[in-house]
Short mmCIF file of C-alpha atoms and ligand atoms in Angstrom, two decimals:
data_model
loop_
_atom_site.label_atom_id
_atom_site.label_comp_id
_atom_site.label_asym_id
_atom_site.label_seq_id
_atom_site.Cartn_x
_atom_site.Cartn_y
_atom_site.Cartn_z
CA MET A 1 -38.90 -23.77 -16.75
CA ARG A 2 -40.51 -21.06 -18.37
CA ALA A 3 -37.30 -19.02 -18.82
CA TYR A 4 -36.20 -21.73 -21.16
CA LEU A 5 -38.90 -21.55 -23.44
CA GLY A 6 -37.84 -18.48 -25.71
CA MET A 7 -34.15 -19.69 -25.39
CA THR A 8 -32.18 -21.05 -28.89
CA MET A 9 -30.69 -24.02 -27.89
CA LYS A 10 -27.12 -22.65 -27.36
CA ALA A 11 -28.29 -20.08 -24.41
CA ALA A 12 -29.77 -23.56 -22.65
CA ALA A 13 -27.18 -25.34 -23.11
CA VAL A 14 -25.07 -22.41 -21.78
CA LEU A 15 -27.27 -22.35 -18.88
CA ALA A 16 -27.19 -26.06 -17.86
CA MET A 17 -23.11 -25.67 -18.28
CA THR A 18 -22.86 -22.63 -16.26
CA THR A 19 -25.60 -23.62 -13.64
CA SER A 20 -23.77 -27.38 -13.01
CA ILE A 21 -20.33 -25.48 -12.95
CA ALA A 22 -21.85 -23.14 -10.00
CA LYS A 23 -22.07 -24.66 -6.62
CA ALA A 24 -24.45 -23.12 -4.04
CA GLU A 25 -22.17 -21.07 -1.85
CA ASP A 26 -20.27 -19.82 -5.51
CA VAL A 27 -20.41 -16.60 -6.97
CA GLU A 28 -20.40 -16.22 -10.63
CA VAL A 29 -18.77 -12.44 -11.26
CA LEU A 30 -18.36 -11.12 -14.58
CA HIS A 31 -15.58 -8.22 -14.63
CA TRP A 32 -13.16 -7.20 -17.82
CA TRP A 33 -10.38 -6.95 -15.12
CA THR A 34 -7.89 -8.76 -17.29
CA SER A 35 -4.06 -6.59 -17.77
CA GLY A 36 -1.60 -7.69 -15.36
CA GLY A 37 -2.46 -4.78 -12.59
CA GLU A 38 -6.07 -5.75 -12.45
CA ALA A 39 -6.04 -9.73 -12.23
CA ALA A 40 -3.45 -9.02 -9.39
CA ALA A 41 -6.35 -6.67 -7.62
CA LEU A 42 -9.08 -9.10 -8.93
CA ASN A 43 -7.00 -11.92 -6.96
CA VAL A 44 -7.20 -9.80 -3.68
CA LEU A 45 -11.14 -10.29 -3.64
CA LYS A 46 -10.99 -13.91 -5.25
CA GLU A 47 -8.09 -14.44 -2.12
CA ASP A 48 -10.91 -12.68 0.24
CA LEU A 49 -13.74 -14.36 -0.84
CA ALA A 50 -12.11 -17.99 -0.72
CA ALA A 51 -10.98 -17.50 2.92
CA LYS A 52 -14.64 -17.00 4.09
CA GLY A 53 -15.13 -20.14 2.08
CA ILE A 54 -16.92 -18.19 -0.69
CA GLY A 55 -16.57 -19.98 -4.26
CA TRP A 56 -15.65 -17.87 -7.38
CA VAL A 57 -16.18 -18.60 -10.82
CA ASP A 58 -14.88 -16.31 -12.74
CA MET A 59 -16.61 -14.98 -16.37
CA PRO A 60 -14.04 -12.54 -17.20
CA VAL A 61 -14.33 -10.41 -20.57
CA ALA A 62 -11.29 -8.59 -21.75
CA GLY A 63 -11.87 -4.95 -22.84
CA GLY A 64 -10.64 -1.88 -21.44
CA GLY A 65 -13.72 0.28 -19.60
CA GLY A 66 -16.02 -2.94 -20.10
CA GLU A 67 -18.08 -1.87 -22.99
CA ALA A 68 -17.37 -5.85 -24.04
CA ALA A 69 -18.34 -6.99 -21.11
CA MET A 70 -21.58 -5.30 -21.16
CA THR A 71 -22.66 -6.79 -24.37
CA ALA A 72 -21.62 -10.49 -23.03
CA LEU A 73 -24.25 -9.94 -19.79
CA ARG A 74 -26.80 -8.31 -22.28
CA ALA A 75 -26.84 -12.21 -23.70
CA ARG A 76 -26.73 -13.86 -20.52
CA VAL A 77 -29.54 -11.70 -19.00
CA THR A 78 -31.83 -12.75 -22.20
CA ALA A 79 -30.56 -16.38 -22.06
CA GLY A 80 -32.63 -16.20 -18.63
CA ASN A 81 -29.23 -16.90 -16.71
CA PRO A 82 -27.80 -13.62 -15.31
CA PRO A 83 -24.20 -14.08 -13.16
CA THR A 84 -24.19 -13.09 -8.97
CA ALA A 85 -22.74 -10.13 -9.34
CA VAL A 86 -21.64 -7.90 -12.44
CA GLN A 87 -18.59 -5.18 -12.80
CA MET A 88 -20.42 -2.11 -13.53
CA LEU A 89 -20.42 0.98 -13.80
CA GLY A 90 -22.16 4.35 -13.21
CA PHE A 91 -25.43 4.93 -15.10
CA ASP A 92 -26.15 1.67 -16.37
CA ILE A 93 -26.18 -0.10 -13.11
CA GLN A 94 -29.31 2.42 -13.11
CA ASP A 95 -30.20 1.15 -16.57
CA TRP A 96 -30.27 -2.73 -15.11
CA ALA A 97 -32.39 -1.37 -11.97
CA ALA A 98 -34.87 0.29 -14.00
CA GLU A 99 -35.47 -3.10 -15.96
CA GLY A 100 -36.50 -5.04 -12.85
CA ALA A 101 -32.83 -7.32 -13.13
CA LEU A 102 -31.26 -6.22 -9.51
CA GLY A 103 -31.17 -8.00 -5.95
CA ASN A 104 -31.68 -6.29 -2.69
CA LEU A 105 -28.95 -5.40 -0.51
CA ASP A 106 -30.69 -3.56 1.78
CA ASP A 107 -30.54 -5.54 4.84
CA VAL A 108 -26.31 -5.76 4.66
CA ALA A 109 -26.39 -1.88 4.27
CA THR A 110 -28.16 -0.98 6.95
CA ALA A 111 -26.63 -3.79 9.36
CA GLU A 112 -23.10 -2.24 8.64
CA GLY A 113 -23.90 1.34 7.87
CA TRP A 114 -23.14 1.65 4.82
CA ASP A 115 -25.16 4.75 4.13
CA ALA A 116 -22.75 6.52 6.70
CA VAL A 117 -19.89 5.61 5.03
CA ILE A 118 -20.26 5.36 1.22
CA PRO A 119 -19.98 9.09 0.27
CA GLU A 120 -23.04 10.36 -1.95
CA ALA A 121 -21.56 10.91 -5.17
CA LEU A 122 -21.29 7.06 -5.52
CA GLN A 123 -24.68 6.50 -3.18
CA ARG A 124 -26.41 8.27 -6.07
CA PHE A 125 -25.37 5.34 -8.38
CA SER A 126 -25.35 2.08 -5.92
CA LYS A 127 -28.87 2.76 -5.30
CA TYR A 128 -32.03 2.56 -7.06
CA ASP A 129 -35.64 4.23 -5.66
CA GLY A 130 -33.88 4.21 -2.00
CA HIS A 131 -32.88 0.66 -2.36
CA TRP A 132 -28.95 -0.52 -2.53
CA ILE A 133 -28.59 -2.73 -5.43
CA ALA A 134 -25.16 -2.37 -5.57
CA ALA A 135 -21.64 -2.73 -3.70
CA PRO A 136 -19.24 -0.03 -4.74
CA VAL A 137 -15.53 -1.59 -4.44
CA ASN A 138 -13.02 1.42 -5.19
CA VAL A 139 -13.21 5.19 -6.53
CA HIS A 140 -11.15 5.94 -9.73
CA SER A 141 -10.49 8.88 -11.44
CA THR A 142 -9.61 10.18 -15.29
CA ASN A 143 -7.64 12.99 -15.12
CA TRP A 144 -3.99 11.89 -13.87
CA VAL A 145 -1.03 11.88 -16.29
CA TRP A 146 1.40 8.97 -15.75
CA ILE A 147 5.42 10.19 -16.59
CA ASN A 148 8.36 8.17 -17.00
CA LYS A 149 10.48 10.08 -13.85
CA ALA A 150 13.34 9.29 -16.25
CA ALA A 151 11.99 11.04 -19.54
CA LEU A 152 10.92 13.90 -17.52
CA ASP A 153 14.00 14.35 -15.73
CA ALA A 154 15.91 14.11 -19.37
CA THR A 155 13.76 17.36 -20.30
CA GLY A 156 15.00 19.79 -17.99
CA LEU A 157 11.52 20.84 -17.19
CA GLY A 158 9.27 20.53 -14.34
CA GLU A 159 5.85 19.04 -13.99
CA PRO A 160 3.64 20.67 -16.13
CA LYS A 161 1.22 22.42 -14.71
CA SER A 162 -0.25 24.86 -17.69
CA TRP A 163 -1.15 23.20 -20.91
CA ASP A 164 1.75 25.70 -22.38
CA GLU A 165 4.25 24.13 -19.77
CA LEU A 166 2.63 20.33 -21.17
CA VAL A 167 3.52 21.21 -24.69
CA ALA A 168 7.01 22.10 -24.00
CA VAL A 169 7.78 18.59 -22.25
CA LEU A 170 5.86 17.12 -25.20
CA ASP A 171 8.27 18.85 -27.43
CA LYS A 172 11.59 18.03 -25.50
CA MET A 173 10.46 14.77 -25.80
CA LYS A 174 9.68 14.65 -29.00
CA GLU A 175 13.20 16.01 -29.73
CA ALA A 176 14.75 13.57 -27.72
CA GLY A 177 13.36 10.50 -29.82
CA ILE A 178 11.30 9.07 -28.13
CA THR A 179 6.80 8.78 -28.13
CA PRO A 180 5.34 11.70 -26.31
CA VAL A 181 2.63 10.34 -25.34
CA ALA A 182 1.39 6.81 -25.22
CA HIS A 183 -2.13 5.73 -26.50
CA GLY A 184 -4.18 3.39 -27.69
CA GLY A 185 -6.72 4.18 -29.77
CA GLN A 186 -9.82 2.88 -28.54
CA PRO A 187 -12.79 5.40 -28.75
CA TRP A 188 -13.27 5.24 -24.56
CA GLN A 189 -9.62 5.62 -24.46
CA ASP A 190 -9.95 9.01 -26.58
CA ALA A 191 -12.32 9.52 -23.94
CA THR A 192 -10.60 9.08 -21.40
CA ILE A 193 -8.63 11.91 -22.33
CA PHE A 194 -11.28 14.30 -23.37
CA ASP A 195 -12.79 14.00 -19.78
CA ALA A 196 -9.73 15.62 -18.53
CA LEU A 197 -9.24 18.10 -21.35
CA VAL A 198 -12.73 19.01 -21.00
CA LEU A 199 -12.25 19.65 -16.88
CA ALA A 200 -9.30 21.40 -17.65
CA GLU A 201 -11.94 24.26 -19.35
CA GLY A 202 -12.90 25.27 -15.72
CA ALA A 203 -14.85 22.85 -13.55
CA ASP A 204 -17.58 24.74 -14.13
CA PHE A 205 -17.93 24.59 -17.42
CA TYR A 206 -16.95 20.69 -17.06
CA LYS A 207 -20.24 20.64 -15.50
CA ALA A 208 -22.06 22.51 -17.32
CA ALA A 209 -20.81 20.87 -20.64
CA PHE A 210 -20.71 17.10 -19.35
CA ILE A 211 -23.43 16.59 -16.50
CA ASP A 212 -25.96 19.32 -17.32
CA LEU A 213 -25.79 18.46 -21.02
CA ASP A 214 -26.17 22.25 -22.08
CA PRO A 215 -25.81 22.71 -25.57
CA ALA A 216 -24.25 25.96 -25.41
CA ALA A 217 -21.02 24.73 -23.32
CA LEU A 218 -21.66 21.54 -26.01
CA GLY A 219 -20.96 23.82 -28.81
CA GLY A 220 -19.04 26.55 -27.27
CA GLU A 221 -15.83 28.38 -27.80
CA LYS A 222 -14.29 26.30 -24.73
CA MET A 223 -15.56 22.75 -26.00
CA ALA A 224 -13.55 23.90 -29.27
CA ALA A 225 -10.57 24.90 -27.24
CA ALA A 226 -10.67 21.68 -25.37
CA PHE A 227 -11.04 19.99 -29.13
CA ASP A 228 -8.67 22.06 -31.04
CA HIS A 229 -6.18 20.40 -27.74
CA LEU A 230 -7.17 16.53 -28.58
CA ILE A 231 -6.27 17.38 -31.95
CA LYS A 232 -2.59 18.71 -31.04
CA LEU A 233 -1.90 15.86 -28.75
CA ARG A 234 -2.58 13.69 -31.46
CA SER A 235 1.16 14.77 -33.00
CA TYR A 236 2.36 13.33 -30.00
CA MET A 237 1.14 10.02 -30.53
CA ASP A 238 2.84 6.94 -32.94
CA ASP A 239 1.79 5.77 -36.03
CA ASN A 240 0.43 2.70 -34.55
CA PHE A 241 -1.48 3.95 -31.90
CA SER A 242 -5.27 2.57 -33.53
CA GLY A 243 -6.53 0.03 -31.78
CA ARG A 244 -3.83 -0.95 -29.02
CA ASP A 245 -4.68 -1.67 -25.35
CA TRP A 246 -4.54 0.60 -22.91
CA ASN A 247 -2.07 -1.67 -20.61
CA LEU A 248 0.28 -1.69 -23.49
CA ALA A 249 0.71 1.76 -23.92
CA SER A 250 1.14 2.06 -20.33
CA SER A 251 3.98 -0.50 -20.86
CA MET A 252 5.30 2.16 -23.19
CA VAL A 253 6.03 4.24 -20.49
CA ILE A 254 7.15 1.57 -17.80
CA ASN A 255 9.97 0.62 -20.28
CA GLY A 256 10.85 4.32 -21.57
CA GLU A 257 9.97 4.06 -25.34
CA ALA A 258 7.06 6.41 -24.50
CA GLY A 259 7.31 9.83 -22.24
CA MET A 260 3.82 9.89 -20.31
CA GLN A 261 0.31 8.22 -20.25
CA PHE A 262 -2.84 10.23 -20.07
CA MET A 263 -5.28 7.69 -18.19
CA GLY A 264 -7.08 6.74 -15.52
CA ASP A 265 -4.97 5.65 -12.06
CA TRP A 266 -6.01 1.96 -13.03
CA ALA A 267 -3.19 2.86 -14.73
CA LYS A 268 -0.68 2.97 -12.14
CA GLY A 269 -1.63 -0.78 -11.05
CA GLU A 270 0.37 -1.38 -14.22
CA PHE A 271 3.49 0.29 -13.40
CA LEU A 272 3.03 -1.19 -9.68
CA LYS A 273 2.74 -5.32 -10.79
CA ALA A 274 5.79 -3.96 -13.31
CA GLY A 275 7.61 -2.96 -10.33
CA LYS A 276 7.86 0.47 -10.52
CA VAL A 277 7.73 3.04 -7.25
CA PRO A 278 6.67 6.33 -7.73
CA GLY A 279 8.42 9.75 -7.67
CA THR A 280 11.43 7.30 -8.25
CA ASP A 281 10.67 5.83 -11.09
CA PHE A 282 7.35 7.02 -12.34
CA VAL A 283 5.60 10.61 -11.73
CA CYS A 284 1.50 11.12 -11.16
CA ILE A 285 0.33 14.75 -11.61
CA ARG A 286 -3.24 16.12 -12.89
CA PHE A 287 -3.81 16.48 -16.24
CA PRO A 288 -2.52 20.30 -16.18
CA GLY A 289 -5.04 22.87 -15.01
CA THR A 290 -7.45 20.31 -13.77
CA GLN A 291 -6.10 20.14 -9.77
CA GLY A 292 -8.68 20.83 -7.29
CA ALA A 293 -11.39 19.07 -9.11
CA VAL A 294 -12.18 15.11 -10.09
CA THR A 295 -13.60 13.22 -12.68
CA PHE A 296 -14.61 10.03 -10.95
CA ASN A 297 -15.60 6.68 -11.56
CA SER A 298 -16.59 4.18 -9.28
CA ASP A 299 -16.23 0.18 -10.25
CA GLN A 300 -19.76 -1.89 -8.23
CA PHE A 301 -20.69 -4.79 -8.20
CA ALA A 302 -24.10 -4.73 -9.54
CA MET A 303 -26.31 -7.66 -7.89
CA PHE A 304 -28.23 -9.58 -9.87
CA ALA A 305 -32.04 -10.87 -9.16
CA VAL A 306 -30.72 -14.70 -8.93
CA GLN A 307 -32.44 -17.68 -6.96
CA GLY A 308 -32.14 -19.45 -4.09
CA ASP A 309 -31.19 -18.59 -0.92
CA ALA A 310 -27.58 -20.17 -0.84
CA LYS A 311 -27.13 -17.81 -3.65
CA ILE A 312 -28.87 -14.47 -2.05
CA ALA A 313 -26.68 -15.96 1.09
CA ALA A 314 -23.51 -16.02 -1.09
CA GLN A 315 -24.18 -12.66 -2.45
CA LYS A 316 -24.80 -10.52 0.49
CA ALA A 317 -21.15 -12.21 2.00
CA MET A 318 -19.84 -10.79 -1.02
CA ALA A 319 -21.10 -7.59 -0.57
CA THR A 320 -20.04 -7.31 3.07
CA ALA A 321 -16.83 -8.60 2.20
CA ILE A 322 -16.12 -5.90 -0.42
CA GLU A 323 -17.26 -3.04 1.73
CA SER A 324 -14.97 -4.10 5.00
CA PRO A 325 -12.45 -1.33 5.68
CA THR A 326 -9.46 -3.62 5.80
CA PHE A 327 -10.18 -4.87 1.85
CA GLN A 328 -11.03 -1.33 0.87
CA SER A 329 -7.81 -0.90 1.84
CA ALA A 330 -6.09 -3.90 0.37
CA PHE A 331 -7.69 -3.98 -2.91
CA ASN A 332 -7.06 -0.13 -3.52
CA VAL A 333 -3.83 -0.18 -2.85
CA VAL A 334 -3.07 -2.81 -5.96
CA LYS A 335 -5.97 -1.51 -8.44
CA GLY A 336 -4.26 2.33 -8.25
CA SER A 337 -7.88 3.45 -6.96
CA VAL A 338 -8.76 4.61 -3.78
CA PRO A 339 -11.43 3.37 -1.31
CA ALA A 340 -15.40 3.67 -1.89
CA ARG A 341 -15.74 4.66 2.06
CA THR A 342 -14.45 7.85 3.51
CA ASP A 343 -13.24 6.02 7.39
CA VAL A 344 -10.68 4.03 5.30
CA PRO A 345 -6.95 5.43 6.85
CA ASP A 346 -4.33 6.26 3.68
CA THR A 347 -1.93 4.50 5.91
CA ALA A 348 -1.25 1.48 3.01
CA PHE A 349 -1.43 3.85 0.08
CA ASP A 350 1.56 4.95 -1.75
CA ASP A 351 2.25 8.59 -2.92
CA CYS A 352 -0.06 8.77 -5.74
CA GLY A 353 -3.10 6.98 -3.46
CA LYS A 354 -2.77 9.44 -0.91
CA LYS A 355 -2.98 12.07 -3.12
CA GLY A 356 -5.80 10.32 -4.59
CA MET A 357 -7.75 10.31 -1.84
CA LYS A 358 -6.88 14.02 -0.46
CA ASP A 359 -7.53 14.65 -3.90
CA LEU A 360 -11.39 13.67 -3.43
CA ALA A 361 -11.93 14.53 -0.16
CA GLU A 362 -11.13 18.16 -0.97
CA ALA A 363 -12.81 18.26 -4.40
CA SER A 364 -16.04 16.68 -2.82
CA ALA A 365 -16.13 19.34 0.13
CA ALA A 366 -15.46 22.20 -2.77
CA GLY A 367 -18.19 21.09 -5.02
CA THR A 368 -16.02 19.75 -7.79
CA LEU A 369 -16.36 16.27 -8.24
CA PHE A 370 -18.00 15.38 -11.14
CA GLY A 371 -18.69 11.89 -12.85
CA SER A 372 -16.37 10.42 -15.69
CA MET A 373 -17.95 10.76 -19.00
CA ALA A 374 -15.58 8.23 -20.25
CA HIS A 375 -16.39 5.68 -18.14
CA GLY A 376 -20.58 6.19 -17.62
CA HIS A 377 -20.78 8.57 -15.03
CA GLY A 378 -21.60 11.96 -16.57
CA ALA A 379 -24.76 10.75 -18.67
CA PRO A 380 -26.45 7.67 -19.26
CA ALA A 381 -24.53 5.39 -22.11
CA SER A 382 -26.68 6.66 -25.42
CA VAL A 383 -25.08 10.08 -24.98
CA LYS A 384 -21.66 8.58 -23.76
CA ASN A 385 -21.78 6.75 -27.05
CA ALA A 386 -22.52 9.66 -28.93
CA THR A 387 -19.89 11.72 -27.37
CA TYR A 388 -17.42 8.53 -28.67
CA ASP A 389 -18.21 9.22 -31.63
CA VAL A 390 -17.35 12.54 -32.02
CA ILE A 391 -14.25 12.80 -30.24
CA THR A 392 -12.86 9.44 -31.77
CA ALA A 393 -13.16 11.40 -34.97
CA ALA A 394 -11.96 14.31 -33.89
CA VAL A 395 -8.57 11.98 -32.87
CA ASN A 396 -8.64 10.78 -36.35
CA GLY A 397 -8.85 13.95 -38.16
CA GLN A 398 -12.18 14.03 -39.46
CA TYR A 399 -12.85 17.89 -38.25
CA ALA A 400 -11.29 20.78 -39.72
CA ASP A 401 -10.76 22.23 -36.76
CA GLY A 402 -11.98 22.53 -32.68
CA ALA A 403 -14.81 24.40 -33.47
CA ALA A 404 -16.31 22.41 -35.92
CA ALA A 405 -15.54 19.29 -33.71
CA ALA A 406 -17.62 21.05 -31.11
CA LYS A 407 -20.68 21.34 -33.18
CA ALA A 408 -20.67 18.12 -34.35
CA LEU A 409 -20.92 17.14 -30.55
CA ALA A 410 -23.69 19.33 -29.83
CA GLU A 411 -26.07 17.96 -32.40
CA ALA A 412 -24.86 14.35 -31.37
CA VAL A 413 -25.47 14.58 -28.17
CA ALA A 414 -28.95 16.77 -28.63
CA ALA A 415 -30.13 13.75 -30.72
CA ALA A 416 -29.16 11.38 -28.55
CA GLN A 417 -31.17 12.17 -25.62
C1 LIG B 501 -12.20 1.27 -15.93
C2 LIG B 501 -12.77 0.24 -14.78
C3 LIG B 501 -11.25 0.57 -14.18
C4 LIG B 501 -10.09 0.17 -15.22
C5 LIG B 501 -10.41 0.13 -16.81
C6 LIG B 501 -9.44 0.11 -17.40
O1 LIG B 501 -13.87 1.31 -16.75
O2 LIG B 501 -13.11 1.44 -14.17
O3 LIG B 501 -11.55 -0.09 -13.02
O4 LIG B 501 -10.45 -1.64 -15.39
O5 LIG B 501 -11.74 0.71 -17.38
O6 LIG B 501 -10.07 -1.92 -17.98
#
């Protein structure tokens, strides 16, 4: 009961309310999967758990990229009442583990042989101090382009494979009277495009800048070039881009109002939900100049340290369900992501999903698979947020040129560490 002492009346009321709703065998899940495609994928999980007798108490916190969800989580934990399982990305998982807030999935992971089938790149975030603390549900990647097929065909040009080819396609789309780039001006979306622009300057360069945080790379010529490209892309967006949700930007491409969106493969979930077919209605390509390398993020369910045998049993049953190969296929086919284990066949996936799986395996083997800075897999939140500030300022025209933005980025990252 000590936890009650420091709580406000409101927090105590929330705790009492949630406790009365949640049955012992329920899992309470905090997540930000609220768009059409995301909700469809989440349903696959809910139904899978329901079939296994595990109840679901939903705690959705809208907001792409999960920033609002992480703020809500902090409030719940501060109130002494963490949810059972929380959708979480990369370094955030490690930060919560370091605070001692997470549970332990070692017995499930050992019994089911997770070490052998979940890639090292994911384990780096699912384990803390050698112990399993989270169950990875997928692998997304950010260096994708989603193009309206009819709009591309109308340009008379092929799929762009270089920056110059991309600009040529965008110019033609502009001439045709559509918005070339569908974008939502929110910091995490600006940063998602920037992942790809930095990767396009070279896989080694991405690693130096966004994984190793090398000041010379962060403030150097290649970073300046990436910012110049970002500033150029801004000129292909419509005037109403500010604050737009990412799934509304996807809709603009789906209905032909816009030509393309630079977004992670969760965008594919929106196209599929709208009944669109890859190769027929839309085209998925790697951001020009990034084929062969992948910037990834993996949604994982971090398991909080909950009290009571029944709750812990439900938590473990959820983790087991998530790592089942059949679930991994069913869920990721709908979500747009690829499986979090290496032994899931690609047969049920569409062409974009098959490409995603192949690209991931190849990048992993070639040493060109890197964590997404925009989605919390490059560096901890303090550094990520520092990059957001500079990237968004660049989109909003606050720097004279790319070189000025690169200088600001190197300074901001240095200050954030
Ligand atoms: C990402 C997350 C995806 C998708 C996206 C937009 O951070 O990994 O699963 O939900 O945000 O909300």
